[in-house]
Amino acid sequence: GDAGWMIRSQFKHITPGMWLAYIRNKDNRNLNHKVQVAVKTSLLNSWFKNEGKDHAGKFNIYLRRLFNKTKLSSIEDLNAVIDKLAQTELGDIKANPWGYCILRRKNREFSHCAEGGVPQPQNASPNLCLSCINNLTKISNIDYLVMESLQHLELLNIENLIEIPMVFLRNSYDFIRPIAKQISELEPLHDALEGYETAIKAFETHVKKEVEHE
C-alpha cells in the first residue's frame, strides 16, 4: 500500500515540506553512513599499508593485536577483514585535531567520554581522549599536540612550583603525560620530548618533596 501516506499520517506531516524534509533527513543519514564507512576503510587501509607505523593510541594497539591473530593469505582476505570492521564492528568515527575517535560497538561503555554507558563524543578533549580505547593518533597530529601543551609545559617548568596550587599542577601533569607517550611512540627523536621529560620530572620531584615534608 501507500507507505508514504501511512508515515505522513502517523507523524502528522501536514504539509509537503514536512514530508520532504523527513525524506531528505533519511537520505542524509544514509549518506553519512556511507561517508563514515569510506573514511574508516581508508584509515584501516592506510594503517595496514604502513604496518602501523606513524600511528599511536590504544586503537592502534587493538589493530595490531587483531591483525596478529588474523590469518591472511591474499589481498582479498585483507579486504574482507577491513570491510567487516568498517561495516559492522566499528561504529561512529570523529576526527579531532589530536587524532581520530573510532568507536568499537562491543566496548562503547568503556569510552572515556561515556555517560551511563553511552559515548558522548561532543565532550572530546585531548586529556580525555588520548588514553581512551577508541583513540588513533597519527604523526600528522603531533604539531597540534605540542601547541596545546605549551601552557602546561610552561607552568610545570616554573622554578618554584610550591607557589602554584597543586590542583593546577596536577591538571597540567595529567594533560601532558599521555601526549608525551604518544609523541615518543610516533617520533622518538622529536625535539619537544626533552621539554616534556623535564616538566614531568619537575612535577614528580615536587610531589615527592611534598610527601616527605608531610
N, C-alpha and C. Protein backbone atom coordinates (compact mmCIF):
# COMPACT_ATOMS: atom_id res chain seq x y z
N GLY A 1 0.81 -1.20 0.00
CA GLY A 1 0.00 0.00 0.00
C GLY A 1 0.85 1.25 0.00
N ASP A 2 0.18 2.35 0.28
CA ASP A 2 0.86 3.65 0.28
C ASP A 2 1.55 3.87 1.62
N ALA A 3 2.79 3.39 1.73
CA ALA A 3 3.54 3.54 2.98
C ALA A 3 3.78 5.01 3.30
N GLY A 4 3.98 5.81 2.24
CA GLY A 4 4.20 7.24 2.45
C GLY A 4 3.03 7.90 3.15
N TRP A 5 1.80 7.56 2.72
CA TRP A 5 0.61 8.14 3.36
C TRP A 5 0.55 7.73 4.82
N MET A 6 0.86 6.46 5.12
CA MET A 6 0.79 5.98 6.49
C MET A 6 1.78 6.72 7.38
N ILE A 7 3.01 6.93 6.86
CA ILE A 7 4.02 7.65 7.64
C ILE A 7 3.61 9.10 7.84
N ARG A 8 3.11 9.73 6.78
CA ARG A 8 2.69 11.14 6.89
C ARG A 8 1.57 11.29 7.90
N SER A 9 0.66 10.31 7.91
CA SER A 9 -0.46 10.36 8.84
C SER A 9 0.00 10.13 10.28
N GLN A 10 0.89 9.14 10.45
CA GLN A 10 1.36 8.79 11.79
C GLN A 10 2.11 9.94 12.45
N PHE A 11 2.96 10.62 11.65
CA PHE A 11 3.80 11.68 12.21
C PHE A 11 3.25 13.07 11.93
N LYS A 12 2.00 13.12 11.47
CA LYS A 12 1.30 14.39 11.29
C LYS A 12 2.06 15.36 10.38
N HIS A 13 2.53 14.82 9.25
CA HIS A 13 3.18 15.68 8.25
C HIS A 13 2.08 16.39 7.45
N ILE A 14 1.69 17.55 7.96
CA ILE A 14 0.52 18.20 7.38
C ILE A 14 0.83 19.02 6.14
N THR A 15 2.12 19.17 5.81
CA THR A 15 2.48 19.90 4.60
C THR A 15 3.47 19.07 3.79
N PRO A 16 3.52 19.28 2.48
CA PRO A 16 4.51 18.58 1.65
C PRO A 16 5.94 18.85 2.11
N GLY A 17 6.17 20.09 2.62
CA GLY A 17 7.51 20.44 3.07
C GLY A 17 8.00 19.58 4.21
N MET A 18 7.09 19.26 5.15
CA MET A 18 7.45 18.41 6.28
C MET A 18 7.83 17.01 5.79
N TRP A 19 7.06 16.52 4.84
CA TRP A 19 7.33 15.18 4.31
C TRP A 19 8.66 15.14 3.56
N LEU A 20 8.94 16.15 2.75
CA LEU A 20 10.18 16.19 2.00
C LEU A 20 11.39 16.32 2.93
N ALA A 21 11.22 17.10 4.01
CA ALA A 21 12.30 17.24 4.99
C ALA A 21 12.60 15.91 5.65
N TYR A 22 11.54 15.14 5.94
CA TYR A 22 11.68 13.82 6.55
C TYR A 22 12.46 12.89 5.61
N ILE A 23 12.10 12.90 4.34
CA ILE A 23 12.77 12.06 3.35
C ILE A 23 14.23 12.47 3.20
N ARG A 24 14.47 13.78 3.12
CA ARG A 24 15.84 14.26 2.96
C ARG A 24 16.71 13.86 4.14
N ASN A 25 16.16 13.91 5.35
CA ASN A 25 16.93 13.52 6.52
C ASN A 25 17.35 12.05 6.44
N LYS A 26 16.43 11.22 5.92
CA LYS A 26 16.77 9.81 5.76
C LYS A 26 17.92 9.65 4.76
N ASP A 27 17.85 10.42 3.67
CA ASP A 27 18.92 10.37 2.68
C ASP A 27 20.23 10.83 3.29
N ASN A 28 20.19 11.88 4.11
CA ASN A 28 21.39 12.39 4.75
C ASN A 28 22.02 11.36 5.67
N ARG A 29 21.17 10.63 6.40
CA ARG A 29 21.70 9.61 7.30
C ARG A 29 22.39 8.49 6.51
N ASN A 30 21.77 8.10 5.39
CA ASN A 30 22.39 7.08 4.55
C ASN A 30 23.72 7.55 3.99
N LEU A 31 23.74 8.82 3.56
CA LEU A 31 24.97 9.38 3.01
C LEU A 31 26.05 9.47 4.09
N ASN A 32 25.65 9.87 5.29
CA ASN A 32 26.61 9.98 6.39
C ASN A 32 27.21 8.60 6.71
N HIS A 33 26.36 7.57 6.68
CA HIS A 33 26.86 6.22 6.94
C HIS A 33 27.88 5.80 5.88
N LYS A 34 27.58 6.07 4.63
CA LYS A 34 28.49 5.71 3.54
C LYS A 34 29.82 6.44 3.66
N VAL A 35 29.75 7.72 4.02
CA VAL A 35 30.97 8.51 4.17
C VAL A 35 31.81 7.97 5.33
N GLN A 36 31.15 7.64 6.45
CA GLN A 36 31.88 7.11 7.59
C GLN A 36 32.55 5.78 7.26
N VAL A 37 31.84 4.92 6.55
CA VAL A 37 32.43 3.63 6.15
C VAL A 37 33.64 3.86 5.25
N ALA A 38 33.53 4.83 4.33
CA ALA A 38 34.64 5.13 3.42
C ALA A 38 35.86 5.64 4.18
N VAL A 39 35.62 6.50 5.17
CA VAL A 39 36.74 7.04 5.97
C VAL A 39 37.38 5.94 6.80
N LYS A 40 36.57 5.11 7.44
CA LYS A 40 37.12 4.01 8.23
C LYS A 40 37.92 3.04 7.36
N THR A 41 37.39 2.73 6.18
CA THR A 41 38.10 1.84 5.26
C THR A 41 39.43 2.44 4.85
N SER A 42 39.44 3.74 4.57
CA SER A 42 40.66 4.43 4.17
C SER A 42 41.70 4.40 5.29
N LEU A 43 41.27 4.65 6.53
CA LEU A 43 42.18 4.64 7.66
C LEU A 43 42.77 3.24 7.89
N LEU A 44 41.92 2.23 7.80
CA LEU A 44 42.39 0.86 8.00
C LEU A 44 43.36 0.44 6.91
N ASN A 45 43.06 0.81 5.68
CA ASN A 45 43.98 0.50 4.58
C ASN A 45 45.32 1.19 4.77
N SER A 46 45.27 2.45 5.21
CA SER A 46 46.50 3.21 5.45
C SER A 46 47.30 2.58 6.57
N TRP A 47 46.60 2.16 7.64
CA TRP A 47 47.28 1.54 8.77
C TRP A 47 47.99 0.26 8.33
N PHE A 48 47.29 -0.59 7.58
CA PHE A 48 47.87 -1.85 7.18
C PHE A 48 49.01 -1.64 6.18
N LYS A 49 48.84 -0.69 5.27
CA LYS A 49 49.87 -0.41 4.28
C LYS A 49 51.17 -0.02 4.95
N ASN A 50 51.07 0.75 6.05
CA ASN A 50 52.25 1.22 6.77
C ASN A 50 52.61 0.32 7.95
N GLU A 51 51.86 -0.80 8.09
CA GLU A 51 52.08 -1.76 9.18
C GLU A 51 52.06 -1.07 10.54
N GLY A 52 51.18 -0.09 10.68
CA GLY A 52 51.02 0.60 11.95
C GLY A 52 52.03 1.70 12.20
N LYS A 53 52.99 1.87 11.32
CA LYS A 53 53.99 2.92 11.50
C LYS A 53 53.32 4.28 11.40
N ASP A 54 53.80 5.23 12.19
CA ASP A 54 53.26 6.59 12.22
C ASP A 54 51.87 6.65 12.81
N HIS A 55 51.49 5.62 13.60
CA HIS A 55 50.21 5.60 14.31
C HIS A 55 50.48 5.30 15.79
N ALA A 56 49.62 5.82 16.64
CA ALA A 56 49.74 5.57 18.08
C ALA A 56 48.35 5.59 18.70
N GLY A 57 48.28 5.24 19.97
CA GLY A 57 47.00 5.21 20.67
C GLY A 57 46.53 3.79 20.92
N LYS A 58 45.54 3.65 21.77
CA LYS A 58 45.06 2.32 22.13
C LYS A 58 44.31 1.64 20.98
N PHE A 59 43.74 2.43 20.06
CA PHE A 59 43.12 1.79 18.90
C PHE A 59 44.19 1.19 18.00
N ASN A 60 45.35 1.81 17.97
CA ASN A 60 46.49 1.27 17.23
C ASN A 60 46.90 -0.08 17.82
N ILE A 61 46.92 -0.18 19.16
CA ILE A 61 47.25 -1.45 19.83
C ILE A 61 46.20 -2.50 19.48
N TYR A 62 44.93 -2.10 19.46
CA TYR A 62 43.85 -3.02 19.12
C TYR A 62 44.04 -3.58 17.70
N LEU A 63 44.39 -2.71 16.76
CA LEU A 63 44.59 -3.16 15.38
C LEU A 63 45.78 -4.13 15.28
N ARG A 64 46.84 -3.83 16.00
CA ARG A 64 48.00 -4.73 15.97
C ARG A 64 47.62 -6.13 16.48
N ARG A 65 46.91 -6.17 17.58
CA ARG A 65 46.51 -7.47 18.13
C ARG A 65 45.56 -8.19 17.19
N LEU A 66 44.65 -7.44 16.59
CA LEU A 66 43.68 -8.04 15.69
C LEU A 66 44.36 -8.68 14.49
N PHE A 67 45.26 -7.93 13.85
CA PHE A 67 45.88 -8.45 12.64
C PHE A 67 46.94 -9.51 12.94
N ASN A 68 47.48 -9.49 14.15
CA ASN A 68 48.41 -10.56 14.54
C ASN A 68 47.67 -11.89 14.70
N LYS A 69 46.40 -11.81 15.08
CA LYS A 69 45.60 -13.02 15.28
C LYS A 69 44.88 -13.47 14.01
N THR A 70 44.88 -12.61 12.99
CA THR A 70 44.11 -12.90 11.77
C THR A 70 45.02 -13.50 10.71
N LYS A 71 44.61 -14.64 10.17
CA LYS A 71 45.37 -15.29 9.10
C LYS A 71 44.92 -14.74 7.75
N LEU A 72 45.86 -14.15 7.04
CA LEU A 72 45.57 -13.56 5.73
C LEU A 72 46.44 -14.22 4.68
N SER A 73 45.80 -14.80 3.69
CA SER A 73 46.56 -15.49 2.64
C SER A 73 46.53 -14.73 1.31
N SER A 74 45.71 -13.69 1.24
CA SER A 74 45.61 -12.93 0.00
C SER A 74 45.09 -11.53 0.29
N ILE A 75 45.20 -10.66 -0.70
CA ILE A 75 44.70 -9.31 -0.56
C ILE A 75 43.19 -9.30 -0.42
N GLU A 76 42.54 -10.32 -0.99
CA GLU A 76 41.08 -10.43 -0.86
C GLU A 76 40.70 -10.70 0.60
N ASP A 77 41.50 -11.51 1.29
CA ASP A 77 41.24 -11.78 2.71
C ASP A 77 41.36 -10.50 3.52
N LEU A 78 42.39 -9.72 3.23
CA LEU A 78 42.58 -8.45 3.93
C LEU A 78 41.41 -7.51 3.69
N ASN A 79 40.99 -7.39 2.43
CA ASN A 79 39.87 -6.51 2.11
C ASN A 79 38.59 -6.96 2.81
N ALA A 80 38.41 -8.26 2.94
CA ALA A 80 37.22 -8.78 3.62
C ALA A 80 37.24 -8.41 5.10
N VAL A 81 38.41 -8.52 5.74
CA VAL A 81 38.53 -8.16 7.16
C VAL A 81 38.27 -6.68 7.35
N ILE A 82 38.87 -5.86 6.50
CA ILE A 82 38.70 -4.40 6.60
C ILE A 82 37.24 -4.02 6.37
N ASP A 83 36.61 -4.66 5.39
CA ASP A 83 35.21 -4.35 5.09
C ASP A 83 34.31 -4.72 6.26
N LYS A 84 34.57 -5.87 6.88
CA LYS A 84 33.76 -6.29 8.02
C LYS A 84 33.92 -5.31 9.19
N LEU A 85 35.15 -4.89 9.43
CA LEU A 85 35.40 -3.92 10.50
C LEU A 85 34.65 -2.62 10.24
N ALA A 86 34.82 -2.09 9.05
CA ALA A 86 34.24 -0.79 8.71
C ALA A 86 32.73 -0.82 8.69
N GLN A 87 32.16 -1.94 8.23
CA GLN A 87 30.71 -2.01 8.05
C GLN A 87 29.96 -2.38 9.33
N THR A 88 30.53 -3.29 10.13
CA THR A 88 29.74 -3.86 11.23
C THR A 88 30.36 -3.69 12.62
N GLU A 89 31.66 -3.85 12.76
CA GLU A 89 32.25 -3.89 14.09
C GLU A 89 32.63 -2.52 14.64
N LEU A 90 32.91 -1.58 13.75
CA LEU A 90 33.26 -0.24 14.19
C LEU A 90 32.06 0.68 14.02
N GLY A 91 31.85 1.54 15.01
CA GLY A 91 30.70 2.45 14.98
C GLY A 91 31.09 3.80 14.42
N ASP A 92 30.57 4.85 15.03
CA ASP A 92 30.81 6.20 14.55
C ASP A 92 32.29 6.57 14.64
N ILE A 93 32.69 7.46 13.76
CA ILE A 93 34.07 7.95 13.75
C ILE A 93 34.03 9.48 13.82
N LYS A 94 34.94 10.05 14.58
CA LYS A 94 35.00 11.50 14.72
C LYS A 94 36.45 11.94 14.59
N ALA A 95 36.70 12.90 13.73
CA ALA A 95 38.05 13.42 13.55
C ALA A 95 38.26 14.60 14.48
N ASN A 96 39.30 14.52 15.31
CA ASN A 96 39.69 15.60 16.20
C ASN A 96 41.08 16.09 15.80
N PRO A 97 41.46 17.30 16.20
CA PRO A 97 42.81 17.78 15.85
C PRO A 97 43.92 16.91 16.43
N TRP A 98 43.62 16.16 17.51
CA TRP A 98 44.64 15.34 18.15
C TRP A 98 44.55 13.87 17.72
N GLY A 99 43.63 13.52 16.82
CA GLY A 99 43.52 12.15 16.35
C GLY A 99 42.08 11.77 16.05
N TYR A 100 41.86 10.50 15.76
CA TYR A 100 40.52 10.00 15.43
C TYR A 100 39.91 9.27 16.62
N CYS A 101 38.62 9.46 16.80
CA CYS A 101 37.86 8.66 17.75
C CYS A 101 37.06 7.65 16.93
N ILE A 102 37.39 6.36 17.09
CA ILE A 102 36.73 5.30 16.33
C ILE A 102 36.06 4.36 17.33
N LEU A 103 34.75 4.47 17.43
CA LEU A 103 34.02 3.67 18.42
C LEU A 103 33.99 2.20 18.02
N ARG A 104 34.19 1.34 18.99
CA ARG A 104 34.01 -0.10 18.79
C ARG A 104 32.68 -0.48 19.42
N ARG A 105 31.82 -1.07 18.63
CA ARG A 105 30.45 -1.32 19.07
C ARG A 105 30.38 -2.16 20.35
N LYS A 106 31.29 -3.12 20.51
CA LYS A 106 31.23 -4.02 21.66
C LYS A 106 31.78 -3.40 22.94
N ASN A 107 32.48 -2.28 22.83
CA ASN A 107 33.13 -1.69 24.00
C ASN A 107 32.75 -0.23 24.20
N ARG A 108 31.57 0.13 23.75
CA ARG A 108 31.16 1.53 23.81
C ARG A 108 31.17 2.07 25.24
N GLU A 109 30.77 1.23 26.18
CA GLU A 109 30.66 1.71 27.57
C GLU A 109 32.01 2.02 28.20
N PHE A 110 33.11 1.56 27.60
CA PHE A 110 34.44 1.83 28.15
C PHE A 110 35.05 3.12 27.59
N SER A 111 34.32 3.80 26.73
CA SER A 111 34.80 5.08 26.21
C SER A 111 34.95 6.07 27.37
N HIS A 112 36.02 6.82 27.39
CA HIS A 112 36.25 7.76 28.48
C HIS A 112 35.19 8.86 28.55
N CYS A 113 34.53 9.11 27.44
CA CYS A 113 33.52 10.16 27.43
C CYS A 113 32.12 9.61 27.73
N ALA A 114 32.02 8.30 27.97
CA ALA A 114 30.71 7.67 28.15
C ALA A 114 30.02 8.15 29.42
N GLU A 115 28.73 8.37 29.31
CA GLU A 115 27.88 8.69 30.46
C GLU A 115 26.73 7.71 30.48
N GLY A 116 26.64 6.92 31.55
CA GLY A 116 25.63 5.88 31.61
C GLY A 116 25.83 4.83 30.54
N GLY A 117 27.11 4.60 30.16
CA GLY A 117 27.42 3.60 29.14
C GLY A 117 27.27 4.08 27.71
N VAL A 118 26.89 5.35 27.53
CA VAL A 118 26.69 5.90 26.18
C VAL A 118 27.78 6.94 25.88
N PRO A 119 28.59 6.72 24.82
CA PRO A 119 29.65 7.68 24.48
C PRO A 119 29.08 9.07 24.18
N GLN A 120 29.82 10.09 24.60
CA GLN A 120 29.43 11.48 24.36
C GLN A 120 30.59 12.18 23.63
N PRO A 121 30.79 11.87 22.35
CA PRO A 121 31.96 12.41 21.63
C PRO A 121 32.00 13.93 21.54
N GLN A 122 30.86 14.59 21.78
CA GLN A 122 30.86 16.06 21.76
C GLN A 122 31.66 16.63 22.92
N ASN A 123 31.97 15.80 23.91
CA ASN A 123 32.75 16.25 25.07
C ASN A 123 34.24 15.96 24.90
N ALA A 124 34.65 15.62 23.70
CA ALA A 124 36.03 15.21 23.45
C ALA A 124 37.03 16.30 23.80
N SER A 125 38.17 15.87 24.34
CA SER A 125 39.29 16.76 24.63
C SER A 125 40.54 15.89 24.70
N PRO A 126 41.73 16.46 24.48
CA PRO A 126 42.95 15.63 24.47
C PRO A 126 43.15 14.82 25.75
N ASN A 127 42.96 15.46 26.92
CA ASN A 127 43.22 14.74 28.17
C ASN A 127 42.19 13.64 28.42
N LEU A 128 41.03 13.73 27.76
CA LEU A 128 40.01 12.69 27.90
C LEU A 128 40.22 11.58 26.87
N CYS A 129 40.68 11.95 25.70
CA CYS A 129 40.70 11.01 24.57
C CYS A 129 41.99 10.21 24.41
N LEU A 130 43.14 10.83 24.69
CA LEU A 130 44.40 10.22 24.29
C LEU A 130 44.68 8.88 24.92
N SER A 131 44.12 8.62 26.10
CA SER A 131 44.31 7.32 26.73
C SER A 131 43.07 6.44 26.61
N CYS A 132 42.14 6.83 25.73
CA CYS A 132 40.90 6.08 25.54
C CYS A 132 41.10 4.94 24.54
N ILE A 133 40.32 3.88 24.68
CA ILE A 133 40.45 2.72 23.79
C ILE A 133 40.10 3.05 22.34
N ASN A 134 39.41 4.17 22.12
CA ASN A 134 38.95 4.50 20.77
C ASN A 134 39.89 5.43 20.02
N ASN A 135 40.98 5.84 20.65
CA ASN A 135 41.83 6.87 20.05
C ASN A 135 42.89 6.31 19.10
N LEU A 136 42.97 6.93 17.93
CA LEU A 136 44.02 6.62 16.96
C LEU A 136 44.67 7.93 16.55
N THR A 137 45.92 8.10 16.97
CA THR A 137 46.66 9.32 16.65
C THR A 137 47.64 9.04 15.53
N LYS A 138 47.77 10.00 14.61
CA LYS A 138 48.72 9.85 13.50
C LYS A 138 49.84 10.86 13.66
N ILE A 139 50.92 10.64 12.98
CA ILE A 139 52.08 11.53 13.11
C ILE A 139 51.74 12.97 12.71
N SER A 140 50.75 13.12 11.87
CA SER A 140 50.34 14.46 11.44
C SER A 140 49.65 15.25 12.55
N ASN A 141 49.30 14.58 13.65
CA ASN A 141 48.64 15.26 14.77
C ASN A 141 49.64 15.82 15.79
N ILE A 142 50.92 15.54 15.63
CA ILE A 142 51.91 15.94 16.63
C ILE A 142 51.95 17.45 16.83
N ASP A 143 51.95 18.20 15.74
CA ASP A 143 52.08 19.66 15.87
C ASP A 143 50.97 20.24 16.73
N TYR A 144 49.76 19.75 16.56
CA TYR A 144 48.65 20.25 17.38
C TYR A 144 48.87 19.89 18.84
N LEU A 145 49.29 18.66 19.10
CA LEU A 145 49.51 18.22 20.48
C LEU A 145 50.57 19.07 21.17
N VAL A 146 51.64 19.37 20.46
CA VAL A 146 52.70 20.21 21.04
C VAL A 146 52.18 21.61 21.32
N MET A 147 51.44 22.16 20.39
CA MET A 147 50.91 23.51 20.56
C MET A 147 49.98 23.58 21.77
N GLU A 148 49.12 22.58 21.93
CA GLU A 148 48.19 22.55 23.06
C GLU A 148 48.89 22.33 24.40
N SER A 149 50.11 21.83 24.35
CA SER A 149 50.85 21.52 25.58
C SER A 149 51.62 22.72 26.13
N LEU A 150 51.82 23.74 25.33
CA LEU A 150 52.77 24.80 25.69
C LEU A 150 52.50 25.43 27.04
N GLN A 151 51.25 25.81 27.29
CA GLN A 151 50.97 26.48 28.56
C GLN A 151 51.16 25.54 29.75
N HIS A 152 50.89 24.26 29.55
CA HIS A 152 51.07 23.28 30.63
C HIS A 152 52.57 23.04 30.89
N LEU A 153 53.36 23.01 29.83
CA LEU A 153 54.80 22.85 29.99
C LEU A 153 55.41 24.05 30.69
N GLU A 154 54.95 25.24 30.32
CA GLU A 154 55.46 26.46 30.96
C GLU A 154 55.14 26.47 32.44
N LEU A 155 53.93 26.04 32.80
CA LEU A 155 53.54 26.02 34.21
C LEU A 155 54.41 25.07 35.01
N LEU A 156 54.63 23.87 34.49
CA LEU A 156 55.39 22.86 35.21
C LEU A 156 56.88 23.16 35.25
N ASN A 157 57.33 24.04 34.38
CA ASN A 157 58.75 24.39 34.35
C ASN A 157 59.06 25.67 35.12
N ILE A 158 58.05 26.21 35.83
CA ILE A 158 58.30 27.35 36.70
C ILE A 158 59.29 26.93 37.79
N GLU A 159 60.22 27.81 38.11
CA GLU A 159 61.31 27.45 39.02
C GLU A 159 60.82 27.02 40.40
N ASN A 160 59.83 27.74 40.95
CA ASN A 160 59.36 27.42 42.30
C ASN A 160 57.91 26.94 42.23
N LEU A 161 57.73 25.63 42.09
CA LEU A 161 56.38 25.07 41.94
C LEU A 161 55.55 25.17 43.20
N ILE A 162 56.20 25.37 44.34
CA ILE A 162 55.46 25.42 45.60
C ILE A 162 54.48 26.59 45.64
N GLU A 163 54.70 27.58 44.81
CA GLU A 163 53.82 28.75 44.78
C GLU A 163 52.55 28.50 43.97
N ILE A 164 52.51 27.39 43.24
CA ILE A 164 51.37 27.07 42.38
C ILE A 164 50.48 26.05 43.07
N PRO A 165 49.16 26.28 43.13
CA PRO A 165 48.25 25.29 43.74
C PRO A 165 48.40 23.92 43.07
N MET A 166 48.40 22.88 43.89
CA MET A 166 48.61 21.52 43.39
C MET A 166 47.57 21.13 42.35
N VAL A 167 46.33 21.61 42.49
CA VAL A 167 45.29 21.22 41.55
C VAL A 167 45.64 21.64 40.13
N PHE A 168 46.27 22.81 39.96
CA PHE A 168 46.67 23.27 38.63
C PHE A 168 47.85 22.46 38.10
N LEU A 169 48.79 22.16 39.01
CA LEU A 169 49.95 21.38 38.60
C LEU A 169 49.53 19.97 38.17
N ARG A 170 48.65 19.37 38.95
CA ARG A 170 48.17 18.02 38.64
C ARG A 170 47.43 18.00 37.30
N ASN A 171 46.62 19.02 37.04
CA ASN A 171 45.88 19.09 35.79
C ASN A 171 46.84 19.14 34.59
N SER A 172 47.90 19.95 34.72
CA SER A 172 48.87 20.07 33.63
C SER A 172 49.66 18.77 33.45
N TYR A 173 50.01 18.16 34.56
CA TYR A 173 50.74 16.88 34.53
C TYR A 173 49.91 15.80 33.84
N ASP A 174 48.65 15.69 34.24
CA ASP A 174 47.76 14.70 33.64
C ASP A 174 47.52 14.97 32.16
N PHE A 175 47.62 16.25 31.78
CA PHE A 175 47.39 16.62 30.38
C PHE A 175 48.57 16.21 29.50
N ILE A 176 49.80 16.46 29.98
CA ILE A 176 50.96 16.25 29.10
C ILE A 176 51.48 14.81 29.09
N ARG A 177 51.20 14.04 30.13
CA ARG A 177 51.75 12.67 30.18
C ARG A 177 51.33 11.82 28.98
N PRO A 178 50.02 11.71 28.68
CA PRO A 178 49.65 10.88 27.52
C PRO A 178 50.15 11.46 26.20
N ILE A 179 50.27 12.79 26.15
CA ILE A 179 50.79 13.42 24.93
C ILE A 179 52.26 13.04 24.73
N ALA A 180 53.04 13.11 25.81
CA ALA A 180 54.45 12.73 25.72
C ALA A 180 54.59 11.28 25.28
N LYS A 181 53.74 10.42 25.80
CA LYS A 181 53.80 8.99 25.47
C LYS A 181 53.52 8.78 23.98
N GLN A 182 52.50 9.45 23.47
CA GLN A 182 52.15 9.24 22.06
C GLN A 182 53.20 9.84 21.13
N ILE A 183 53.74 11.01 21.48
CA ILE A 183 54.78 11.59 20.63
C ILE A 183 56.00 10.68 20.61
N SER A 184 56.35 10.10 21.76
CA SER A 184 57.51 9.20 21.81
C SER A 184 57.29 7.95 20.96
N GLU A 185 56.04 7.51 20.84
CA GLU A 185 55.72 6.35 20.00
C GLU A 185 55.76 6.72 18.52
N LEU A 186 55.29 7.93 18.22
CA LEU A 186 55.21 8.36 16.83
C LEU A 186 56.56 8.82 16.28
N GLU A 187 57.29 9.56 17.11
CA GLU A 187 58.56 10.14 16.67
C GLU A 187 59.51 10.21 17.87
N PRO A 188 60.20 9.11 18.16
CA PRO A 188 61.04 9.01 19.37
C PRO A 188 62.11 10.08 19.50
N LEU A 189 62.53 10.70 18.39
CA LEU A 189 63.59 11.71 18.44
C LEU A 189 63.04 13.13 18.30
N HIS A 190 61.75 13.30 18.53
CA HIS A 190 61.14 14.63 18.37
C HIS A 190 61.76 15.62 19.35
N ASP A 191 62.03 16.83 18.86
CA ASP A 191 62.69 17.86 19.66
C ASP A 191 61.92 18.23 20.92
N ALA A 192 60.59 18.11 20.89
CA ALA A 192 59.77 18.55 22.01
C ALA A 192 59.83 17.60 23.21
N LEU A 193 60.28 16.38 23.00
CA LEU A 193 60.23 15.38 24.07
C LEU A 193 61.08 15.76 25.28
N GLU A 194 62.18 16.43 25.06
CA GLU A 194 63.02 16.85 26.18
C GLU A 194 62.26 17.78 27.12
N GLY A 195 61.46 18.68 26.55
CA GLY A 195 60.66 19.59 27.36
C GLY A 195 59.62 18.85 28.18
N TYR A 196 59.02 17.83 27.58
CA TYR A 196 58.04 17.02 28.31
C TYR A 196 58.70 16.27 29.47
N GLU A 197 59.84 15.66 29.19
CA GLU A 197 60.53 14.90 30.22
C GLU A 197 60.93 15.79 31.39
N THR A 198 61.40 17.01 31.08
CA THR A 198 61.78 17.95 32.13
C THR A 198 60.59 18.34 32.99
N ALA A 199 59.46 18.64 32.33
CA ALA A 199 58.26 19.06 33.05
C ALA A 199 57.71 17.92 33.91
N ILE A 200 57.68 16.72 33.38
CA ILE A 200 57.17 15.56 34.13
C ILE A 200 58.06 15.28 35.33
N LYS A 201 59.36 15.33 35.15
CA LYS A 201 60.30 15.10 36.24
C LYS A 201 60.16 16.17 37.31
N ALA A 202 59.97 17.43 36.89
CA ALA A 202 59.83 18.53 37.85
C ALA A 202 58.60 18.33 38.73
N PHE A 203 57.50 17.91 38.12
CA PHE A 203 56.28 17.69 38.91
C PHE A 203 56.45 16.53 39.87
N GLU A 204 56.97 15.43 39.38
CA GLU A 204 57.12 14.23 40.23
C GLU A 204 58.08 14.49 41.38
N THR A 205 59.13 15.27 41.14
CA THR A 205 60.05 15.64 42.21
C THR A 205 59.36 16.53 43.23
N HIS A 206 58.55 17.46 42.74
CA HIS A 206 57.81 18.35 43.63
C HIS A 206 56.84 17.56 44.51
N VAL A 207 56.13 16.61 43.93
CA VAL A 207 55.19 15.78 44.70
C VAL A 207 55.94 14.98 45.76
N LYS A 208 57.08 14.43 45.39
CA LYS A 208 57.88 13.64 46.32
C LYS A 208 58.31 14.48 47.51
N LYS A 209 58.72 15.71 47.25
CA LYS A 209 59.15 16.60 48.33
C LYS A 209 57.97 16.96 49.23
N GLU A 210 56.80 17.15 48.61
CA GLU A 210 55.61 17.48 49.39
C GLU A 210 55.25 16.32 50.32
N VAL A 211 55.36 15.10 49.83
CA VAL A 211 55.05 13.92 50.64
C VAL A 211 56.05 13.80 51.79
N GLU A 212 57.31 13.99 51.50
CA GLU A 212 58.36 13.90 52.53
C GLU A 212 58.17 14.97 53.59
N HIS A 213 57.73 16.14 53.16
CA HIS A 213 57.52 17.27 54.09
C HIS A 213 56.39 16.96 55.05
N GLU A 214 55.36 16.27 54.57
CA GLU A 214 54.22 15.92 55.41
C GLU A 214 54.61 14.87 56.43
